[in-house]
Short mmCIF file of C-alpha atoms in Angstrom, two decimals:
data_model
loop_
_atom_site.label_atom_id
_atom_site.label_comp_id
_atom_site.label_asym_id
_atom_site.label_seq_id
_atom_site.Cartn_x
_atom_site.Cartn_y
_atom_site.Cartn_z
CA MET A 138 50.25 -121.98 168.78
CA VAL A 139 51.19 -123.46 165.39
CA ARG A 140 49.49 -121.95 162.35
CA GLU A 141 49.77 -122.21 158.60
CA PRO A 142 49.81 -119.16 156.34
CA GLU A 143 46.47 -117.43 155.94
CA ASN A 144 45.95 -118.74 152.40
CA THR A 145 46.35 -122.36 153.50
CA PRO A 146 42.92 -123.73 154.49
CA VAL A 147 44.18 -126.90 156.16
CA SER A 148 47.33 -127.47 158.17
CA HIS A 149 49.16 -130.77 158.42
CA ARG A 150 52.22 -132.06 160.14
CA ASP A 151 55.30 -130.99 158.21
CA ASN A 152 56.20 -134.46 156.96
CA MET A 153 52.73 -135.28 155.59
CA MET A 154 51.58 -135.02 151.98
CA ALA A 155 48.64 -132.74 151.22
CA VAL A 156 45.31 -134.48 151.62
CA PRO A 157 43.46 -134.78 148.29
CA ARG A 158 40.08 -133.12 147.97
CA PRO A 159 37.50 -135.67 149.16
CA ARG A 160 34.95 -137.12 146.77
CA THR A 161 32.46 -137.49 149.63
CA PRO A 162 30.92 -134.82 151.90
CA LEU A 163 33.33 -133.19 154.32
CA VAL A 164 32.34 -132.76 157.96
CA ALA A 165 34.39 -130.33 160.07
CA MET A 166 34.49 -130.78 163.85
CA VAL A 167 35.57 -128.10 166.32
CA GLY A 168 37.74 -129.70 169.00
CA GLY A 169 40.46 -132.33 168.84
CA GLY A 170 39.54 -134.43 171.87
CA GLN A 171 38.51 -138.05 172.20
CA LEU A 172 35.01 -137.40 170.86
CA ALA A 173 36.49 -136.10 167.60
CA ARG A 174 38.88 -139.05 167.53
CA MET A 175 36.04 -141.56 167.80
CA THR A 176 33.94 -139.61 165.29
CA HIS A 177 36.89 -139.88 162.89
CA GLN A 178 36.82 -143.66 163.36
CA ALA A 179 33.15 -143.72 162.40
CA ALA A 180 33.79 -141.44 159.41
CA ILE A 181 36.34 -143.92 158.01
CA ALA A 182 33.76 -146.71 157.96
CA LEU A 183 31.30 -144.45 156.14
CA GLY A 184 33.88 -143.42 153.55
CA GLN A 185 33.64 -139.87 154.86
CA SER A 186 36.24 -137.21 155.57
CA LEU A 187 36.41 -135.53 158.96
CA ARG A 188 38.40 -132.32 159.33
CA VAL A 189 39.35 -131.40 162.90
CA LEU A 190 40.16 -128.07 164.58
CA ALA A 191 42.70 -128.91 167.29
CA ASN A 192 44.70 -126.71 169.61
CA THR A 193 47.85 -128.82 169.23
CA ALA A 194 49.11 -131.66 167.04
CA ASP A 195 49.18 -134.09 169.98
CA GLU A 196 45.47 -133.88 170.81
CA PRO A 197 43.65 -137.24 170.50
CA ALA A 198 41.98 -136.57 167.14
CA ALA A 199 44.98 -134.75 165.68
CA GLN A 200 47.10 -137.86 166.28
CA VAL A 201 44.99 -139.95 163.89
CA ALA A 202 43.08 -137.65 161.50
CA PRO A 203 44.86 -136.70 158.26
CA ASP A 204 42.97 -133.42 157.88
CA VAL A 205 43.79 -131.14 160.82
CA VAL A 206 43.60 -127.39 161.29
CA LEU A 207 45.69 -126.15 164.20
CA GLY A 208 44.04 -123.22 165.92
CA SER A 209 41.65 -122.02 168.59
CA HIS A 210 37.88 -122.40 168.90
CA THR A 211 37.77 -118.79 170.11
CA ASP A 212 39.42 -117.40 166.95
CA LEU A 213 37.03 -116.54 164.11
CA GLU A 214 39.69 -116.94 161.43
CA ASP A 215 40.58 -120.42 162.68
CA LEU A 216 36.90 -121.35 162.66
CA ARG A 217 36.62 -120.07 159.10
CA ARG A 218 39.63 -122.17 158.06
CA VAL A 219 38.23 -125.40 159.48
CA ALA A 220 34.78 -124.68 157.99
CA ALA A 221 36.07 -123.85 154.50
CA GLY A 222 34.39 -126.16 151.98
CA ALA A 223 32.76 -128.31 154.64
CA THR A 224 29.26 -129.70 154.22
CA ALA A 225 28.66 -129.18 157.94
CA LEU A 226 30.50 -127.76 160.94
CA THR A 227 29.87 -129.61 164.22
CA PHE A 228 31.41 -129.93 167.68
CA ASP A 229 33.53 -132.05 169.98
CA HIS A 230 32.69 -129.60 172.81
CA GLU A 231 30.30 -126.69 173.43
CA HIS A 232 32.77 -123.95 174.28
CA VAL A 233 32.75 -121.99 171.01
CA PRO A 234 31.49 -118.43 171.66
CA THR A 235 27.94 -118.10 170.37
CA GLU A 236 28.64 -114.77 168.65
CA LEU A 237 31.32 -116.41 166.48
CA LEU A 238 28.94 -119.15 165.39
CA VAL A 239 26.31 -116.57 164.49
CA LYS A 240 28.86 -114.86 162.23
CA LEU A 241 29.70 -118.17 160.55
CA VAL A 242 26.02 -118.86 159.88
CA ALA A 243 25.66 -115.38 158.37
CA GLU A 244 28.57 -116.25 156.06
CA GLY A 245 26.79 -119.39 154.86
CA VAL A 246 28.44 -122.03 157.06
CA ASN A 247 26.12 -124.95 157.89
CA VAL A 248 26.61 -125.02 161.69
CA LEU A 249 25.02 -128.10 163.29
CA PRO A 250 23.59 -127.97 165.83
CA PRO A 251 22.81 -124.32 165.04
CA PRO A 252 23.92 -121.68 167.56
CA GLU A 253 20.37 -120.95 168.71
CA ALA A 254 20.13 -124.61 169.78
CA LEU A 255 23.70 -125.02 171.07
CA VAL A 256 23.38 -122.13 173.51
CA HIS A 257 21.12 -124.34 175.64
CA ALA A 258 24.05 -126.68 176.19
CA GLN A 259 26.47 -123.79 176.73
CA ASP A 260 24.55 -121.79 179.33
CA LYS A 261 22.78 -123.61 182.17
CA LEU A 262 20.63 -120.63 183.02
CA VAL A 263 19.43 -120.19 179.44
CA MET A 264 18.72 -123.92 179.38
CA ARG A 265 16.72 -123.92 182.64
CA ARG A 266 14.56 -120.99 181.56
CA ARG A 267 13.82 -122.51 178.15
CA LEU A 268 13.05 -125.94 179.57
CA GLU A 269 10.71 -124.38 182.09
CA ALA A 270 8.96 -122.52 179.26
CA LEU A 271 8.58 -125.85 177.46
CA SER A 272 7.04 -127.42 180.59
CA ALA A 273 9.91 -129.87 180.90
CA PRO A 274 10.44 -131.14 184.46
CA VAL A 275 13.39 -129.37 186.12
CA PRO A 276 14.52 -128.85 189.73
CA ARG A 277 13.38 -125.65 191.40
CA TYR A 278 15.98 -122.98 190.70
CA VAL A 279 16.87 -119.31 190.73
CA GLY A 280 19.20 -117.48 188.37
CA ILE A 281 21.51 -114.75 189.66
CA GLU A 282 23.29 -112.51 187.17
CA ASP A 283 24.40 -109.59 189.34
CA PRO A 284 26.28 -109.49 192.68
CA ASP A 285 23.69 -107.02 193.95
CA ALA A 286 20.99 -109.69 193.48
CA LEU A 287 22.38 -112.19 196.01
CA GLY A 288 19.35 -111.48 198.16
CA GLU A 289 17.41 -113.63 195.69
CA LEU A 290 19.49 -116.60 196.84
CA ASP A 291 18.38 -115.99 200.45
CA ARG A 292 14.72 -115.92 199.44
CA PHE A 293 15.10 -119.03 197.30
CA ALA A 294 16.81 -120.91 200.14
CA ALA A 295 13.96 -120.01 202.47
CA ASP A 296 11.41 -121.28 199.96
CA VAL A 297 13.28 -124.55 199.35
CA GLY A 298 14.02 -125.16 203.01
CA GLY A 299 16.73 -127.68 202.23
CA PRO A 300 20.23 -128.14 200.77
CA LEU A 301 21.23 -126.35 197.59
CA VAL A 302 23.46 -126.82 194.56
CA VAL A 303 25.36 -123.83 193.14
CA LYS A 304 26.43 -123.96 189.49
CA ALA A 305 28.38 -121.66 187.21
CA ALA A 306 26.07 -121.00 184.27
CA ARG A 307 28.91 -121.40 181.74
CA GLY A 308 32.15 -123.28 181.40
CA GLY A 309 31.71 -126.28 183.69
CA TYR A 310 32.13 -129.95 182.79
CA ASP A 311 32.90 -133.24 184.60
CA GLY A 312 31.76 -131.75 187.89
CA ARG A 313 33.69 -128.51 187.47
CA GLY A 314 31.59 -125.44 188.13
CA VAL A 315 29.18 -127.40 190.34
CA GLN A 316 29.43 -127.14 194.14
CA MET A 317 27.44 -128.46 197.09
CA PRO A 318 27.47 -125.70 199.73
CA ARG A 319 27.52 -126.58 203.41
CA ASP A 320 24.99 -123.91 204.29
CA LEU A 321 23.50 -120.63 203.08
CA ALA A 322 26.59 -118.58 203.93
CA HIS A 323 28.75 -120.98 201.96
CA ALA A 324 26.30 -120.83 199.03
CA ARG A 325 26.56 -117.04 199.03
CA ASP A 326 30.36 -117.24 199.01
CA ILE A 327 30.41 -119.65 196.06
CA ALA A 328 27.89 -117.60 194.10
CA GLY A 329 29.82 -114.43 194.84
CA GLU A 330 33.04 -115.94 193.49
CA TYR A 331 31.38 -116.97 190.23
CA LEU A 332 29.73 -113.58 189.82
CA ALA A 333 33.00 -111.77 190.54
CA GLY A 334 34.49 -113.73 187.65
CA GLY A 335 31.78 -112.47 185.32
CA VAL A 336 29.83 -115.76 185.26
CA SER A 337 26.10 -115.95 186.01
CA VAL A 338 24.95 -118.40 188.66
CA LEU A 339 22.29 -121.10 188.74
CA VAL A 340 21.16 -122.14 192.22
CA GLU A 341 19.01 -125.28 192.47
CA GLU A 342 17.38 -127.37 195.13
CA ARG A 343 19.33 -130.53 195.89
CA VAL A 344 16.78 -133.15 194.95
CA SER A 345 16.23 -136.49 196.66
CA LEU A 346 18.04 -138.69 194.19
CA ARG A 347 17.64 -142.38 193.45
CA ARG A 348 20.16 -142.36 190.59
CA GLU A 349 21.20 -140.51 187.44
CA LEU A 350 20.03 -141.51 183.98
CA SER A 351 20.81 -140.42 180.44
CA ALA A 352 18.44 -140.39 177.47
CA LEU A 353 20.50 -140.25 174.29
CA VAL A 354 18.79 -139.36 171.02
CA ALA A 355 19.67 -138.05 167.58
CA ARG A 356 17.81 -135.79 165.17
CA SER A 357 18.42 -134.95 161.52
CA PRO A 358 17.65 -131.69 159.67
CA PHE A 359 14.82 -133.59 157.96
CA GLY A 360 13.30 -134.07 161.42
CA GLN A 361 13.90 -137.79 161.79
CA GLY A 362 14.59 -138.83 165.37
CA ALA A 363 16.09 -141.94 166.94
CA ALA A 364 16.51 -142.92 170.59
CA TRP A 365 18.83 -145.41 172.26
CA PRO A 366 17.82 -147.30 175.41
CA VAL A 367 17.92 -145.12 178.54
CA VAL A 368 21.05 -145.79 180.60
CA GLU A 369 22.13 -145.41 184.22
CA THR A 370 25.23 -143.30 184.85
CA VAL A 371 27.29 -143.78 188.00
CA GLN A 372 29.08 -140.65 189.19
CA ARG A 373 32.06 -140.26 191.51
CA ASP A 374 33.34 -136.81 192.46
CA GLY A 375 31.28 -135.33 189.62
CA ILE A 376 32.82 -137.62 186.99
CA CYS A 377 31.01 -140.50 185.32
CA VAL A 378 32.82 -143.75 186.16
CA GLN A 379 30.38 -146.32 184.81
CA VAL A 380 27.37 -146.59 182.48
CA ILE A 381 24.87 -149.45 182.45
CA ALA A 382 22.82 -149.90 179.29
CA PRO A 383 19.92 -150.26 179.60
CA ALA A 384 19.31 -148.82 183.07
CA PRO A 385 18.46 -151.78 185.32
CA ASP A 386 15.03 -152.00 186.95
CA LEU A 387 13.75 -148.93 185.12
CA ALA A 388 9.99 -149.14 184.65
CA PRO A 389 9.19 -149.37 180.92
CA ALA A 390 6.77 -146.44 181.21
CA VAL A 391 9.45 -144.25 182.79
CA ALA A 392 12.00 -145.27 180.14
CA SER A 393 9.52 -144.40 177.38
CA ASP A 394 8.76 -141.06 179.04
CA ALA A 395 12.49 -140.27 179.12
CA GLN A 396 12.94 -141.10 175.44
CA ARG A 397 9.89 -139.10 174.39
CA LEU A 398 11.04 -136.14 176.49
CA ALA A 399 14.50 -136.21 174.88
CA LEU A 400 13.06 -136.44 171.37
CA ARG A 401 10.64 -133.60 172.10
CA LEU A 402 13.42 -131.38 173.43
CA ALA A 403 15.57 -132.14 170.38
CA ALA A 404 12.72 -131.00 168.13
CA GLU A 405 11.68 -127.97 170.22
CA LEU A 406 15.26 -126.69 170.52
CA GLY A 407 16.12 -127.37 166.87
CA VAL A 408 18.94 -129.81 167.62
CA VAL A 409 20.72 -131.53 164.74
CA GLY A 410 23.02 -134.38 165.74
CA VAL A 411 23.26 -136.27 169.00
CA LEU A 412 21.56 -134.89 172.11
CA ALA A 413 22.19 -136.28 175.60
CA VAL A 414 19.54 -135.41 178.17
CA GLU A 415 21.01 -136.11 181.60
CA LEU A 416 18.25 -136.88 184.08
CA PHE A 417 17.72 -137.25 187.80
CA GLU A 418 15.51 -140.15 188.82
CA THR A 419 14.07 -138.81 192.05
CA THR A 420 12.35 -140.42 195.00
CA GLY A 421 9.84 -137.70 195.84
CA SER A 422 9.74 -134.77 193.41
CA ALA A 423 6.38 -133.09 192.86
CA ALA A 424 7.34 -132.66 189.19
CA GLY A 425 7.52 -136.44 188.72
CA PRO A 426 10.16 -139.17 188.89
CA LEU A 427 12.37 -137.58 186.21
CA LEU A 428 13.99 -134.14 186.25
CA VAL A 429 16.29 -132.73 183.57
CA ASN A 430 19.77 -132.00 184.90
CA GLU A 431 21.97 -131.15 181.89
CA LEU A 432 21.97 -131.14 178.08
CA ALA A 433 24.85 -131.99 175.75
CA MET A 434 24.57 -131.47 171.98
CA ARG A 435 27.32 -133.76 170.73
CA PRO A 436 28.41 -137.35 171.27
CA HIS A 437 28.43 -137.93 175.02
CA ASN A 438 30.23 -140.03 177.60
CA SER A 439 26.96 -141.79 178.45
CA GLY A 440 26.81 -143.05 174.86
CA HIS A 441 30.25 -144.68 174.62
CA TRP A 442 28.62 -148.07 175.22
CA THR A 443 27.01 -147.78 171.77
CA MET A 444 30.38 -148.38 170.09
CA ASP A 445 30.09 -152.07 170.94
CA GLY A 446 26.58 -152.59 172.33
CA SER A 447 24.33 -150.93 169.74
CA ARG A 448 23.63 -151.49 166.05
CA THR A 449 24.61 -147.87 165.39
CA SER A 450 27.17 -146.03 167.51
CA GLN A 451 26.52 -142.48 168.64
CA PHE A 452 29.49 -141.33 166.54
CA GLU A 453 28.19 -142.82 163.30
CA GLN A 454 24.72 -141.50 164.14
CA HIS A 455 26.03 -137.98 164.72
CA LEU A 456 27.65 -138.02 161.27
CA ARG A 457 24.49 -139.40 159.69
CA ALA A 458 22.46 -136.65 161.35
CA VAL A 459 24.61 -133.68 160.35
CA LEU A 460 24.80 -135.02 156.78
CA ASP A 461 21.01 -135.54 156.78
CA TYR A 462 21.36 -139.24 156.05
CA PRO A 463 18.62 -141.60 157.27
CA LEU A 464 19.41 -142.44 160.88
CA GLY A 465 20.64 -145.86 161.95
CA ASP A 466 19.05 -148.57 164.07
CA THR A 467 19.57 -147.85 167.78
CA ASP A 468 18.63 -151.28 169.14
CA ALA A 469 21.02 -152.89 171.60
CA THR A 470 22.85 -155.95 170.30
CA VAL A 471 23.11 -157.66 173.70
CA PRO A 472 20.92 -157.72 176.83
CA VAL A 473 23.25 -155.39 178.74
CA THR A 474 26.46 -153.42 178.18
CA VAL A 475 28.60 -151.95 180.96
CA MET A 476 30.99 -149.11 180.12
CA ALA A 477 33.73 -148.09 182.56
CA ASN A 478 35.81 -144.94 182.16
CA VAL A 479 39.56 -145.24 182.54
CA LEU A 480 40.71 -142.29 184.65
CA GLY A 481 44.28 -141.22 185.27
CA ALA A 482 45.58 -142.40 188.65
CA ALA A 483 46.87 -140.08 191.37
CA GLN A 484 50.32 -141.44 190.53
CA THR A 485 51.05 -142.74 187.04
CA PRO A 486 52.06 -146.43 187.22
CA GLU A 487 55.61 -147.42 186.37
CA MET A 488 54.19 -150.07 184.05
CA GLY A 489 53.43 -148.53 180.66
CA ILE A 490 49.91 -148.49 179.27
CA ASP A 491 50.85 -150.98 176.54
CA GLU A 492 52.00 -153.56 179.10
CA ARG A 493 48.88 -152.93 181.20
CA LEU A 494 46.77 -153.51 178.11
CA HIS A 495 48.67 -156.76 177.47
CA HIS A 496 47.86 -158.05 180.97
CA LEU A 497 44.23 -156.94 180.73
CA PHE A 498 43.67 -158.89 177.53
CA ALA A 499 45.41 -161.93 179.02
CA ARG A 500 42.88 -161.98 181.85
CA MET A 501 39.81 -160.52 180.08
CA PRO A 502 39.99 -161.19 176.34
CA ASP A 503 36.39 -160.05 175.92
CA ALA A 504 37.14 -156.48 177.09
CA ARG A 505 36.47 -153.90 174.38
CA VAL A 506 39.10 -151.24 175.02
CA HIS A 507 39.08 -147.72 173.57
CA LEU A 508 42.12 -145.60 174.47
CA TYR A 509 42.37 -141.93 173.52
CA GLY A 510 46.11 -141.34 173.15
CA LYS A 511 46.13 -138.93 176.08
CA THR A 512 48.90 -138.29 178.59
CA GLU A 513 47.84 -139.72 181.94
CA ARG A 514 46.94 -137.17 184.60
CA PRO A 515 44.99 -137.61 187.86
CA GLY A 516 41.27 -137.92 187.12
CA ARG A 517 41.69 -137.38 183.39
CA LYS A 518 39.60 -139.56 181.06
CA VAL A 519 42.17 -141.50 179.06
CA GLY A 520 39.92 -144.25 177.72
CA HIS A 521 36.94 -146.49 178.33
CA ILE A 522 36.16 -150.20 178.34
CA ASN A 523 32.96 -151.89 177.25
CA PHE A 524 31.82 -155.30 178.48
CA LEU A 525 28.98 -157.02 176.66
CA GLY A 526 26.65 -159.14 178.78
CA THR A 527 25.39 -161.65 176.25
CA ASP A 528 23.79 -163.76 178.99
CA ALA A 529 23.35 -161.10 181.70
CA ALA A 530 19.65 -161.39 182.36
CA GLY A 531 19.57 -161.24 186.15
CA PRO A 532 20.95 -159.09 189.00
CA GLN A 533 23.75 -161.55 189.78
CA ASP A 534 24.97 -161.55 186.17
CA LEU A 535 24.85 -157.75 186.03
CA ALA A 536 26.72 -157.42 189.33
CA GLU A 537 29.46 -159.68 187.98
CA LEU A 538 29.70 -157.70 184.75
CA ARG A 539 29.96 -154.42 186.66
CA GLU A 540 32.62 -155.87 188.94
CA ARG A 541 34.68 -157.00 185.94
CA ALA A 542 34.35 -153.57 184.35
CA GLU A 543 35.50 -151.87 187.54
CA LEU A 544 38.43 -154.28 187.93
CA ALA A 545 39.53 -153.69 184.33
CA ALA A 546 39.27 -149.90 184.51
CA HIS A 547 41.19 -149.78 187.79
CA TRP A 548 43.91 -152.02 186.36
CA LEU A 549 44.39 -149.84 183.29
CA SER A 550 44.48 -146.74 185.51
CA HIS A 551 46.69 -147.99 188.34
CA GLY A 552 48.48 -151.12 187.16
CA GLN A 553 47.06 -152.98 190.16
CA TRP A 554 44.36 -155.65 190.41
CA THR A 555 42.14 -154.74 193.34
CA ASP A 556 41.25 -158.41 193.90
CA GLY A 557 44.93 -159.42 194.17
CA TRP A 558 44.96 -161.43 190.94
CA ASP A 559 48.44 -162.45 189.84
CA PRO A 560 49.00 -163.71 186.28
CA HIS A 561 52.04 -165.71 187.46
CA ASP A 562 50.16 -167.77 190.07
#
């Protein structure tokens, strides 16, 4: 790990001049991934400075941000260095140990969202218990924190009488830490493995699912809230592959309920910044058509469409929120936006990404491409593409837009057109 001397608050690549002290507020972000990279883009437009804590100099945000601290999110001294002089400290991910954030707050660092809110995005069991206490609709569940308590899983399975989902309470993302057991014995094995690793377990009923939705909102310290249109997220192998904004054929009353729920949770939990409430739209739950699945307290994959399809992107809004600026207009600018994630292929194409991008623009000049500067690996999110449906008012138009988004994402991932299109024909 590369580090500067202890008395140097900010580290830079060796051949870079020192960054002058900003005249505008400084926001520090823990994590150097694509979310920090895109937040940096929004900061430039606002005339702001974004300082980033990155593990290495080749992380997506560290490639483009001039103000980079190289260090670890689990090291208190590194966190102190990135927070030094910052107006607010916020997050690209939720993996910072809560006890370190509590120490920073005690030292006067303005941590947003605060640790007592962020813990609900860090620990699924803490989240479920708090949401239940707030009367928010959640799947039936049981928490197991000790290997000797596995008998609780047996009793819960008998009560549910159907398939289960077993989740690690901490550390999972993009489908990691979430497993669908074949039967009760398999569920016990999975839970036992998590517990043996010192991680508590959340066991839920596997609900009858129509689709997955996301209600994205933002909240400022002043208490102002703003909500984007509710979107549909399409998952494959636990990873989001496509987002449709707004969610098609969603009853207006259900969409409003989802937005109000997300805004209420943001206020009740004390969130500052962007909050994504991932939802199940069910077909027969006694708790109602919507159940809360996950929470994320940062810009979120389900909000990438806002970069091109909303008056205010989630990244600009997150900055506005943590700086306590008035929040921006969240209206959509077009009838529908489709976002497709670009995932690394099982085998990296021989054709370089630049040449693939060249061919994509030749065929689809309206594609809005956002690449993250990541090395391609199987299943890794290396970018996303937005398509704006300016005239997509009906199912046929939406189907065509989704097909184009899928074609484009597959081409950028694999260097192959799935419909056989040849630019030389």
